[in-house]
Structures are given as structure tokens and as C-alpha cells.
């Protein structure tokens, strides 16, 4: 399900492992270089003030929020509402998988 050595991509959902926001989920909105990405969740971390994170401090999920990815590709930005929507949808699928086990 997760792949810690993969290269992150825009729209990919991550779980923060280190820092003040540890344990929370966010979405990659920009890949700065091979070590750093910018993440936002649309709630506490808005699109206009993303957090720069070291990839080593993130757990990358295979899931990519296509709504976010397409919006950033087309317009260069995404609404905070879309970020929240994509994260909530992802959390629901996580909950469903846990219940299914």
C-alpha cells in the first residue's frame, strides 16, 4: 500500500511522520526536488501557504487524488475545498479497508 522510496507526484496523498503535524494526512501540491515537496490539506495548511517537507518524513500512499492533480495541471492551482474533499474521500476508503479486514 505504501512505498517509502518512490518519487512523490502532484496529487499524491501522504501521511506526515515527523514534526508538529505528525499523523495527519495531506496532499502533495508541488515537487520541489528529489528531497522536498510542498504539501497542503486545505484545512490548517491552505494551498497558498503550503508546508515544505522532506520526503523522508512522509509516508507516501499509492493513491493519487486525480481531482487535485488535474486542477493543478490545468490552472496551476487547486481550491482548498478540493483538497479537503479528496482527503475526506481517501480517509473514507481507508476506514472501509480497515473494517473489511
GROMACS .gro file of C-alpha atoms in nm:
model
  101
    1UNK     CA    1   0.000   0.000   0.000
    2UNK     CA    2   0.273   0.246   0.087
    3UNK     CA    3   0.607   0.296  -0.079
    4UNK     CA    4   0.867   0.500   0.109
    5UNK     CA    5   1.129   0.500  -0.169
    6UNK     CA    6   0.903   0.615  -0.454
    7UNK     CA    7   0.926   0.958  -0.611
    8UNK     CA    8   0.627   1.164  -0.498
    9UNK     CA    9   0.396   1.315  -0.757
   10UNK     CA   10   0.150   1.603  -0.759
   11UNK     CA   11  -0.186   1.500  -0.616
   12UNK     CA   12  -0.042   1.209  -0.417
   13UNK     CA   13  -0.175   1.156  -0.068
   14UNK     CA   14   0.079   1.135   0.214
   15UNK     CA   15   0.079   1.083   0.588
   16UNK     CA   16   0.310   1.308   0.786
   17UNK     CA   17   0.551   1.108   1.004
   18UNK     CA   18   0.761   1.384   1.164
   19UNK     CA   19   0.702   1.730   1.304
   20UNK     CA   20   0.411   1.914   1.456
   21UNK     CA   21   0.161   1.770   1.206
   22UNK     CA   22   0.270   1.406   1.258
   23UNK     CA   23  -0.010   1.157   1.197
   24UNK     CA   24  -0.210   1.389   0.973
   25UNK     CA   25  -0.281   1.344   0.603
   26UNK     CA   26  -0.201   1.592   0.328
   27UNK     CA   27  -0.167   1.613  -0.049
   28UNK     CA   28   0.148   1.688  -0.248
   29UNK     CA   29   0.083   2.008  -0.442
   30UNK     CA   30   0.435   2.060  -0.578
   31UNK     CA   31   0.754   1.857  -0.605
   32UNK     CA   32   1.042   2.095  -0.526
   33UNK     CA   33   1.326   1.847  -0.594
   34UNK     CA   34   1.407   1.483  -0.517
   35UNK     CA   35   1.417   1.555  -0.142
   36UNK     CA   36   1.145   1.812  -0.079
   37UNK     CA   37   0.777   1.857  -0.162
   38UNK     CA   38   0.513   2.115  -0.077
   39UNK     CA   39   0.206   1.974   0.096
   40UNK     CA   40  -0.133   2.116   0.190
   41UNK     CA   41  -0.454   1.978   0.339
   42UNK     CA   42  -0.697   2.261   0.256
   43UNK     CA   43  -0.782   2.299   0.622
   44UNK     CA   44  -0.497   2.403   0.852
   45UNK     CA   45  -0.247   2.414   0.566
   46UNK     CA   46  -0.402   2.611   0.282
   47UNK     CA   47  -0.291   2.595  -0.082
   48UNK     CA   48  -0.149   2.948  -0.059
   49UNK     CA   49   0.072   2.864   0.241
   50UNK     CA   50   0.187   2.505   0.191
   51UNK     CA   51   0.436   2.325   0.414
   52UNK     CA   52   0.774   2.227   0.273
   53UNK     CA   53   0.850   1.873   0.388
   54UNK     CA   54   1.140   1.632   0.346
   55UNK     CA   55   1.017   1.323   0.161
   56UNK     CA   56   1.184   1.106   0.429
   57UNK     CA   57   0.936   1.248   0.680
   58UNK     CA   58   0.633   1.141   0.476
   59UNK     CA   59   0.461   0.809   0.419
   60UNK     CA   60   0.358   0.803   0.052
   61UNK     CA   61   0.035   0.628  -0.042
   62UNK     CA   62  -0.027   0.477  -0.385
   63UNK     CA   63  -0.348   0.680  -0.404
   64UNK     CA   64  -0.335   0.992  -0.622
   65UNK     CA   65  -0.621   1.244  -0.599
   66UNK     CA   66  -0.698   1.293  -0.969
   67UNK     CA   67  -0.925   1.592  -0.895
   68UNK     CA   68  -0.632   1.777  -0.739
   69UNK     CA   69  -0.381   1.658  -0.999
   70UNK     CA   70  -0.595   1.770  -1.295
   71UNK     CA   71  -0.678   2.105  -1.136
   72UNK     CA   72  -0.310   2.187  -1.074
   73UNK     CA   73  -0.212   2.074  -1.427
   74UNK     CA   74  -0.485   2.286  -1.590
   75UNK     CA   75  -0.477   2.605  -1.382
   76UNK     CA   76  -0.163   2.583  -1.171
   77UNK     CA   77  -0.366   2.585  -0.850
   78UNK     CA   78  -0.638   2.399  -0.664
   79UNK     CA   79  -0.911   2.512  -0.425
   80UNK     CA   80  -0.884   2.428  -0.056
   81UNK     CA   81  -1.229   2.270  -0.085
   82UNK     CA   82  -1.100   2.021  -0.343
   83UNK     CA   83  -0.807   1.935  -0.115
   84UNK     CA   84  -1.043   1.872   0.178
   85UNK     CA   85  -1.282   1.673  -0.043
   86UNK     CA   86  -1.004   1.449  -0.178
   87UNK     CA   87  -0.862   1.385   0.170
   88UNK     CA   88  -1.204   1.305   0.317
   89UNK     CA   89  -1.276   1.064   0.033
   90UNK     CA   90  -0.938   0.895   0.087
   91UNK     CA   91  -0.997   0.866   0.464
   92UNK     CA   92  -1.333   0.701   0.395
   93UNK     CA   93  -1.167   0.437   0.176
   94UNK     CA   94  -0.906   0.380   0.450
   95UNK     CA   95  -1.183   0.330   0.708
   96UNK     CA   96  -1.365   0.090   0.474
   97UNK     CA   97  -1.048  -0.116   0.424
   98UNK     CA   98  -0.989  -0.137   0.799
   99UNK     CA   99  -1.349  -0.250   0.859
  100UNK     CA  100  -1.317  -0.508   0.581
  101UNK     CA  101  -1.021  -0.683   0.743
   0.00000   0.00000   0.00000
